Coordinates of C-alpha atoms in Angstrom, one line a residue:
M28 CA 50.0 35.1 -81.7
L29 CA 52.7 34.8 -84.5
G30 CA 51.2 31.3 -85.5
L31 CA 47.6 33.3 -86.1
L32 CA 49.4 36.0 -88.4
V33 CA 51.2 33.5 -90.5
T34 CA 47.6 31.9 -90.9
V35 CA 45.6 34.7 -91.8
I36 CA 48.8 36.1 -94.1
F37 CA 48.9 32.8 -95.6
L38 CA 45.1 32.5 -96.0
Q39 CA 44.9 35.7 -97.3
G40 CA 46.8 35.2 -100.2
C41 CA 45.2 32.1 -101.1
I42 CA 42.0 33.8 -101.2
S43 CA 42.7 37.0 -103.1
R44 CA 44.8 35.1 -105.9
P45 CA 46.6 31.4 -107.1
T46 CA 49.8 31.0 -105.3
E47 CA 52.8 30.9 -107.2
T48 CA 54.2 27.8 -105.7
T49 CA 52.8 24.6 -104.3
V50 CA 52.7 24.8 -100.2
N51 CA 52.0 21.7 -98.5
I52 CA 49.4 23.6 -95.3
E53 CA 50.2 20.5 -93.6
D54 CA 53.6 21.3 -93.0
P55 CA 54.2 23.9 -90.5
E56 CA 57.6 25.1 -91.3
Q57 CA 56.6 25.5 -95.2
V58 CA 53.3 27.5 -94.2
R59 CA 55.6 29.9 -92.0
S60 CA 58.1 30.2 -94.8
E61 CA 55.9 31.4 -97.5
A62 CA 54.0 32.9 -95.1
L63 CA 57.1 35.4 -94.1
K64 CA 57.7 35.4 -97.4
R65 CA 54.6 37.3 -98.4
L66 CA 54.9 39.5 -95.3
L67 CA 58.1 40.9 -96.8
K68 CA 56.4 41.3 -100.3
V69 CA 53.9 43.4 -98.4
F70 CA 56.6 45.5 -96.9
G71 CA 58.3 45.7 -100.5
I72 CA 61.5 44.1 -99.4
E73 CA 62.5 41.1 -101.4
D74 CA 64.8 39.6 -98.6
P75 CA 65.5 40.8 -95.1
P76 CA 68.7 42.8 -94.3
H77 CA 71.0 40.6 -92.2
S78 CA 70.9 41.5 -88.9
L79 CA 73.6 44.2 -88.2
H80 CA 76.9 42.2 -86.1
H81 CA 77.3 45.7 -83.7
V82 CA 74.9 48.1 -82.6
K83 CA 75.1 51.2 -84.5
Q84 CA 73.5 54.1 -84.3
P85 CA 70.8 55.7 -86.3
P86 CA 71.3 59.3 -87.3
Q87 CA 69.2 61.8 -84.9
Y88 CA 67.7 63.5 -88.2
M89 CA 65.9 60.4 -88.9
I90 CA 64.7 59.5 -85.3
D91 CA 63.1 62.9 -85.0
L92 CA 61.3 62.4 -88.4
Y93 CA 60.2 59.2 -87.7
N94 CA 59.0 60.4 -84.5
T95 CA 57.3 63.5 -86.4
V96 CA 55.0 61.1 -88.6
A97 CA 54.3 58.3 -86.5
D98 CA 53.0 58.0 -82.9
A99 CA 54.3 55.2 -80.8
D100 CA 52.7 52.4 -82.4
G101 CA 54.0 53.9 -86.0
V102 CA 50.8 54.7 -87.0
T103 CA 50.6 57.8 -89.3
K104 CA 49.9 61.0 -87.5
D105 CA 49.0 62.9 -91.1
P106 CA 49.8 61.4 -94.4
D107 CA 50.6 64.5 -95.7
L108 CA 53.6 65.1 -93.2
L109 CA 55.7 63.1 -95.7
E110 CA 57.1 63.8 -98.8
G111 CA 56.5 60.3 -101.0
N112 CA 56.5 57.3 -99.1
T113 CA 60.4 56.7 -98.7
V114 CA 63.0 58.6 -97.0
R115 CA 66.7 57.2 -97.1
S116 CA 69.9 58.3 -95.6
F117 CA 73.6 57.7 -96.4
F118 CA 76.5 58.4 -95.2
D119 CA 79.7 59.4 -97.2
K120 CA 82.0 56.5 -98.5
V121 CA 85.1 58.3 -98.9
H122 CA 85.7 59.7 -95.7
S123 CA 88.3 62.4 -96.7
D124 CA 89.7 65.0 -95.2
Q125 CA 89.0 67.0 -98.0
M126 CA 85.9 68.7 -99.0
Y127 CA 84.7 65.7 -101.2
F128 CA 82.0 63.5 -100.5
L129 CA 80.6 60.6 -102.5
F130 CA 77.7 58.4 -101.5
N131 CA 76.9 54.7 -102.6
L132 CA 73.0 54.8 -103.9
S133 CA 72.7 51.3 -105.2
T134 CA 70.4 50.4 -102.6
V135 CA 67.4 52.9 -104.2
T136 CA 65.2 50.7 -106.4
K137 CA 64.7 51.4 -109.9
N138 CA 61.3 52.0 -109.7
E139 CA 61.5 54.9 -107.0
K140 CA 60.8 58.1 -107.9
I141 CA 63.6 60.9 -106.3
L142 CA 61.1 64.0 -105.2
T143 CA 63.9 65.8 -103.1
A144 CA 67.9 64.8 -102.5
E145 CA 69.0 67.0 -99.3
M146 CA 73.3 67.2 -98.0
H147 CA 73.5 67.6 -94.6
L148 CA 76.7 68.7 -93.3
F149 CA 77.8 69.5 -90.1
K150 CA 79.4 73.0 -89.6
L151 CA 82.3 72.3 -86.7
K152 CA 82.5 75.0 -84.2
P153 CA 85.6 77.4 -84.9
R154 CA 88.8 77.2 -82.4
P155 CA 89.2 80.1 -80.2
S156 CA 92.5 81.1 -81.8
E157 CA 90.5 82.0 -85.0
H158 CA 88.7 84.8 -83.7
A159 CA 90.8 87.4 -85.4
Y160 CA 89.9 85.9 -88.5
F161 CA 86.4 86.8 -87.6
K162 CA 87.1 90.6 -87.2
R163 CA 87.6 90.8 -91.0
H164 CA 85.4 88.4 -92.4
H165 CA 81.6 87.7 -91.0
F166 CA 80.2 85.4 -93.5
C167 CA 81.4 83.2 -95.7
Q168 CA 79.9 81.3 -98.9
I169 CA 79.4 77.8 -99.2
S170 CA 78.9 76.3 -102.5
L171 CA 78.2 72.6 -103.3
Y172 CA 79.1 71.3 -106.8
L173 CA 78.1 68.3 -108.8
V174 CA 81.6 66.5 -109.8
L175 CA 81.3 65.7 -113.7
D176 CA 84.9 64.7 -113.8
K177 CA 87.0 63.5 -110.9
N178 CA 90.3 64.2 -112.2
K179 CA 89.3 68.1 -112.6
M180 CA 86.9 68.8 -110.3
H181 CA 88.7 72.0 -109.1
L182 CA 88.1 73.2 -112.6
A183 CA 84.8 75.0 -114.2
Q184 CA 84.7 72.6 -116.9
G185 CA 84.9 69.4 -114.2
R186 CA 81.8 70.1 -112.3
K187 CA 78.4 72.1 -111.8
L188 CA 77.0 74.2 -109.1
L189 CA 73.9 72.8 -107.6
S190 CA 73.4 75.2 -104.5
S191 CA 74.8 77.8 -102.4
K192 CA 74.5 79.9 -99.3
L193 CA 75.7 82.3 -96.8
V194 CA 76.4 81.5 -93.7
P195 CA 78.4 83.0 -90.4
F196 CA 81.8 82.3 -89.8
H197 CA 81.2 81.7 -86.3
S198 CA 78.0 79.9 -86.3
S199 CA 78.0 75.7 -86.0
G200 CA 75.5 72.7 -86.4
W201 CA 73.6 71.2 -89.4
E202 CA 73.7 72.7 -92.8
V203 CA 71.5 71.8 -95.4
F204 CA 71.5 72.1 -99.1
S205 CA 69.3 70.7 -102.0
I206 CA 71.4 68.8 -104.3
T207 CA 68.2 67.1 -105.9
Q208 CA 69.3 68.2 -109.3
A209 CA 72.3 65.8 -108.9
V210 CA 70.9 62.5 -107.5
R211 CA 68.8 62.6 -110.7
A212 CA 71.5 62.9 -112.6
W213 CA 73.0 59.5 -111.4
N214 CA 71.0 57.3 -113.0
D215 CA 73.3 54.9 -113.0
E216 CA 76.4 54.5 -110.6
S217 CA 78.5 55.4 -113.9
H218 CA 77.6 58.8 -113.5
N219 CA 78.1 59.2 -109.7
H220 CA 81.4 61.0 -109.2
G221 CA 80.5 62.8 -105.9
I222 CA 80.0 66.0 -104.7
L223 CA 82.4 68.6 -104.4
V224 CA 82.1 71.9 -101.2
T225 CA 84.4 75.2 -101.7
V226 CA 84.1 77.9 -99.0
K227 CA 85.1 81.3 -99.6
N228 CA 84.5 84.8 -98.0
L229 CA 82.5 87.7 -99.4
G230 CA 85.3 89.3 -101.3
G231 CA 85.8 86.0 -103.2
G232 CA 88.8 84.6 -101.9
Q233 CA 89.2 80.7 -100.7
A234 CA 88.6 80.7 -97.0
D235 CA 91.3 79.4 -94.7
A236 CA 90.5 75.9 -94.5
N237 CA 91.5 75.5 -90.9
V238 CA 89.1 78.2 -89.9
I239 CA 85.9 76.9 -92.0
R240 CA 85.6 72.8 -90.7
F241 CA 83.2 70.3 -91.4
A242 CA 82.7 67.0 -89.9
S243 CA 84.0 63.8 -91.7
G244 CA 83.2 60.3 -91.1
K245 CA 86.8 59.8 -90.5
D246 CA 87.9 61.6 -87.3
H247 CA 84.2 62.6 -86.1
H248 CA 81.4 61.0 -84.2
E249 CA 78.7 59.2 -86.5
S250 CA 76.5 61.5 -85.1
K251 CA 78.1 64.4 -86.9
Q252 CA 78.5 62.5 -90.5
P253 CA 78.1 64.2 -93.3
M254 CA 74.7 62.7 -94.7
L255 CA 72.2 62.6 -97.6
V256 CA 68.8 62.3 -97.5
L257 CA 66.6 61.1 -100.2
F258 CA 62.7 61.7 -100.4
T259 CA 61.0 59.3 -102.9
D260 CA 58.3 57.3 -103.9
D261 CA 58.2 53.9 -105.0
G262 CA 54.8 54.0 -106.4
R263 CA 53.1 52.0 -104.2
R264 CA 49.8 53.5 -103.0
G265 CA 46.6 51.8 -101.1
V266 CA 43.3 51.5 -102.3
V267 CA 41.7 52.6 -99.0
S268 CA 41.8 56.2 -98.2
M269 CA 44.1 56.5 -95.2
S270 CA 42.9 59.9 -93.8
N271 CA 43.0 60.6 -90.0
Q272 CA 39.9 62.9 -90.5
L273 CA 37.9 60.9 -93.2
D274 CA 34.2 61.8 -91.8
G275 CA 35.3 63.8 -89.0
L276 CA 36.3 60.7 -87.5
P277 CA 39.4 60.5 -85.0
L278 CA 42.5 58.3 -85.4
T279 CA 41.5 55.8 -82.5
I280 CA 37.9 54.6 -83.4
P281 CA 36.3 52.3 -80.8
N282 CA 34.0 49.2 -82.4
E283 CA 31.1 48.6 -80.0
P284 CA 28.9 45.8 -80.8
Y285 CA 25.6 46.5 -81.9
V286 CA 22.9 45.6 -79.8
S287 CA 19.0 46.7 -80.7
A288 CA 17.5 48.6 -78.2
S289 CA 14.6 46.7 -77.3
N290 CA 17.4 43.8 -76.4
R291 CA 19.7 45.7 -74.3
T292 CA 18.5 45.0 -71.4
R293 CA 17.8 41.4 -71.2
M294 CA 21.0 40.1 -73.7
P295 CA 24.5 39.3 -72.1
R296 CA 27.1 42.7 -73.1
G297 CA 28.0 42.4 -76.5
L298 CA 25.7 39.7 -77.6
Q299 CA 23.3 38.8 -80.2
E300 CA 20.0 36.8 -79.5
D301 CA 21.7 34.0 -81.3
G302 CA 24.8 34.3 -78.8
H303 CA 27.3 35.5 -81.4
L304 CA 29.1 38.6 -81.2
P305 CA 28.2 41.5 -83.4
C306 CA 31.0 42.8 -85.7
Q307 CA 33.5 44.7 -84.1
R308 CA 37.7 45.3 -84.3
H309 CA 39.7 42.5 -82.3
P310 CA 43.6 43.0 -81.5
L311 CA 46.1 41.6 -83.9
Y312 CA 49.4 42.2 -82.6
V313 CA 52.6 41.8 -85.0
D314 CA 55.6 41.2 -83.4
F315 CA 58.6 42.0 -85.1
E316 CA 61.1 40.4 -82.8
E317 CA 59.1 37.1 -82.6
I318 CA 58.9 37.0 -86.3
G319 CA 62.6 37.4 -86.5
W320 CA 63.0 41.1 -87.6
S321 CA 64.2 42.7 -84.8
G322 CA 67.9 42.6 -86.1
W323 CA 66.7 45.8 -88.5
I324 CA 63.9 47.0 -87.7
I325 CA 64.5 50.3 -85.6
S326 CA 61.1 51.5 -85.0
P327 CA 58.7 49.9 -84.1
R328 CA 59.0 46.7 -82.0
G329 CA 55.7 45.9 -83.2
Y330 CA 52.1 47.2 -83.8
N331 CA 48.4 46.2 -83.6
A332 CA 46.9 45.7 -87.3
Y333 CA 44.0 44.8 -85.6
H334 CA 41.1 42.4 -87.4
C335 CA 37.5 42.3 -87.7
K336 CA 35.2 39.5 -86.8
G337 CA 31.6 38.8 -85.9
S338 CA 28.2 38.7 -87.8
C339 CA 26.3 41.6 -89.1
P340 CA 22.7 40.5 -88.5
F341 CA 19.3 42.0 -89.5
P342 CA 18.5 44.9 -89.2
L343 CA 21.6 46.8 -89.6
G344 CA 22.6 49.6 -87.4
Q345 CA 24.2 52.7 -88.6
N346 CA 27.0 51.9 -85.8
M347 CA 28.0 49.0 -88.2
R348 CA 28.4 51.8 -90.5
P349 CA 26.9 49.4 -93.8
T350 CA 27.2 50.4 -97.3
N351 CA 23.8 50.7 -99.2
H352 CA 24.8 47.5 -100.6
A353 CA 25.2 45.5 -97.2
T354 CA 21.7 47.0 -96.5
V355 CA 20.2 45.3 -99.3
Q356 CA 21.9 42.7 -99.1
S357 CA 20.9 42.5 -95.4
I358 CA 17.5 42.7 -96.1
I359 CA 17.3 40.1 -99.1
N360 CA 19.1 37.3 -96.9
A361 CA 16.4 38.2 -94.0
L362 CA 13.5 37.8 -96.3
K363 CA 14.7 34.9 -98.1
L364 CA 13.8 36.2 -101.4
T365 CA 16.9 34.7 -103.2
Q366 CA 18.6 32.0 -102.6
G367 CA 22.3 31.4 -101.4
V368 CA 22.5 35.2 -100.5
S369 CA 24.5 35.1 -97.5
S370 CA 24.3 38.1 -94.8
P371 CA 27.0 40.9 -95.2
C372 CA 30.5 40.2 -93.9
C373 CA 32.3 42.0 -90.9
V374 CA 35.5 43.6 -92.8
P375 CA 37.5 46.8 -92.2
D376 CA 36.2 49.7 -93.9
K377 CA 38.7 52.6 -92.8
L378 CA 42.8 52.0 -92.9
F379 CA 45.5 53.8 -91.7
S380 CA 49.5 53.6 -92.7
I381 CA 52.1 52.6 -90.9
N382 CA 55.7 53.6 -90.9
L383 CA 59.3 51.7 -90.4
L384 CA 62.4 53.0 -89.7
Y385 CA 65.0 50.1 -90.1
F386 CA 68.5 49.4 -91.6
D387 CA 68.9 47.8 -94.8
D388 CA 72.2 45.9 -96.0
D389 CA 74.6 48.8 -96.8
E390 CA 73.6 49.9 -93.1
N391 CA 71.7 52.9 -94.1
V392 CA 68.8 54.1 -92.4
V393 CA 65.5 53.9 -94.0
L394 CA 61.9 55.4 -93.0
K395 CA 58.8 54.0 -95.2
Q396 CA 55.5 54.7 -95.2
Y397 CA 53.0 51.6 -96.1
D398 CA 49.6 52.5 -96.5
D399 CA 46.4 50.2 -95.3
M400 CA 48.1 48.2 -92.5
V401 CA 46.0 49.0 -89.5
A402 CA 42.2 48.5 -89.5
S403 CA 40.7 51.3 -87.8
S404 CA 37.3 50.5 -87.3
C405 CA 35.1 47.6 -89.0
G406 CA 32.0 47.6 -90.9
C407 CA 29.1 45.3 -92.5
H408 CA 29.7 45.2 -96.4

């Protein structure tokens, strides 16, 4: 199956545009190498991330988000569920005991537009010995600041307020803050001085650091590490609508071969009078393990891209989903009115997007949505 996939990718590239490099199609290794390079380009990746040397658990938030927007095969459930087409998660690189966090955003590409940035902090459950504190203070104010000067971050001129919220002292769990303004200000790494978190009681006094605690990457399980989540759009857009509701059709569209009513009783199932199969959808499974990408792709393990194959006989039935142009071309071909006019081609007429959840080279987890990756149905065009 890998050989079929490589051949399809390579030949499609050859047909659609001139090759940038000369490839000897008689050399299987050279064809494979060039085809996989083009497949990476389809996924917007210049070089495949290195396989991880240890098993790292992806953030549960990213797993839940993937399961929300994609089905078991990675196909998008609803294109409007995800803001943009890329979600990146970053872990704190400082691992400090203080309320200061720094994230390395070097893997964000220059063409990505930052739509939303969220800071996720896990508030730890208070110790039983601190219950007396709760009788005096029921809520605390958590504030996040953009650090302008690391040496003056505890002074007003060294920081800028980004977000603030009231949280019950006795609560525990994830708290999410919008810090979009900060991340947009980090237009290059030299401007990235991190995020400072402060906690005060309602009287304005500094809260006891032993009472209000957040999980850190240094002392707590990785599932509770401070995390920055970016929702971005890298400008990639398909040319065919991927709406799952288009024309009122469901996500999975069966492609039954066209057989005219007069011939249904005397032809083998699915065959035309000339013995050829009519236009219909066929499986084309892309196995990431077989390609050698299983070391960095988390989900899915592969997906069925499908491909269209078969003839478009005259007369074209409506279940062949012909365009008006294809219908006219079919008529001209049948009547032999013009030399060199072939019958319409069997091609995908609806395409859906898929989602990949994967590790990048910095071991951050990325969710990306790719348009026009699955042939939902075939038609004569």
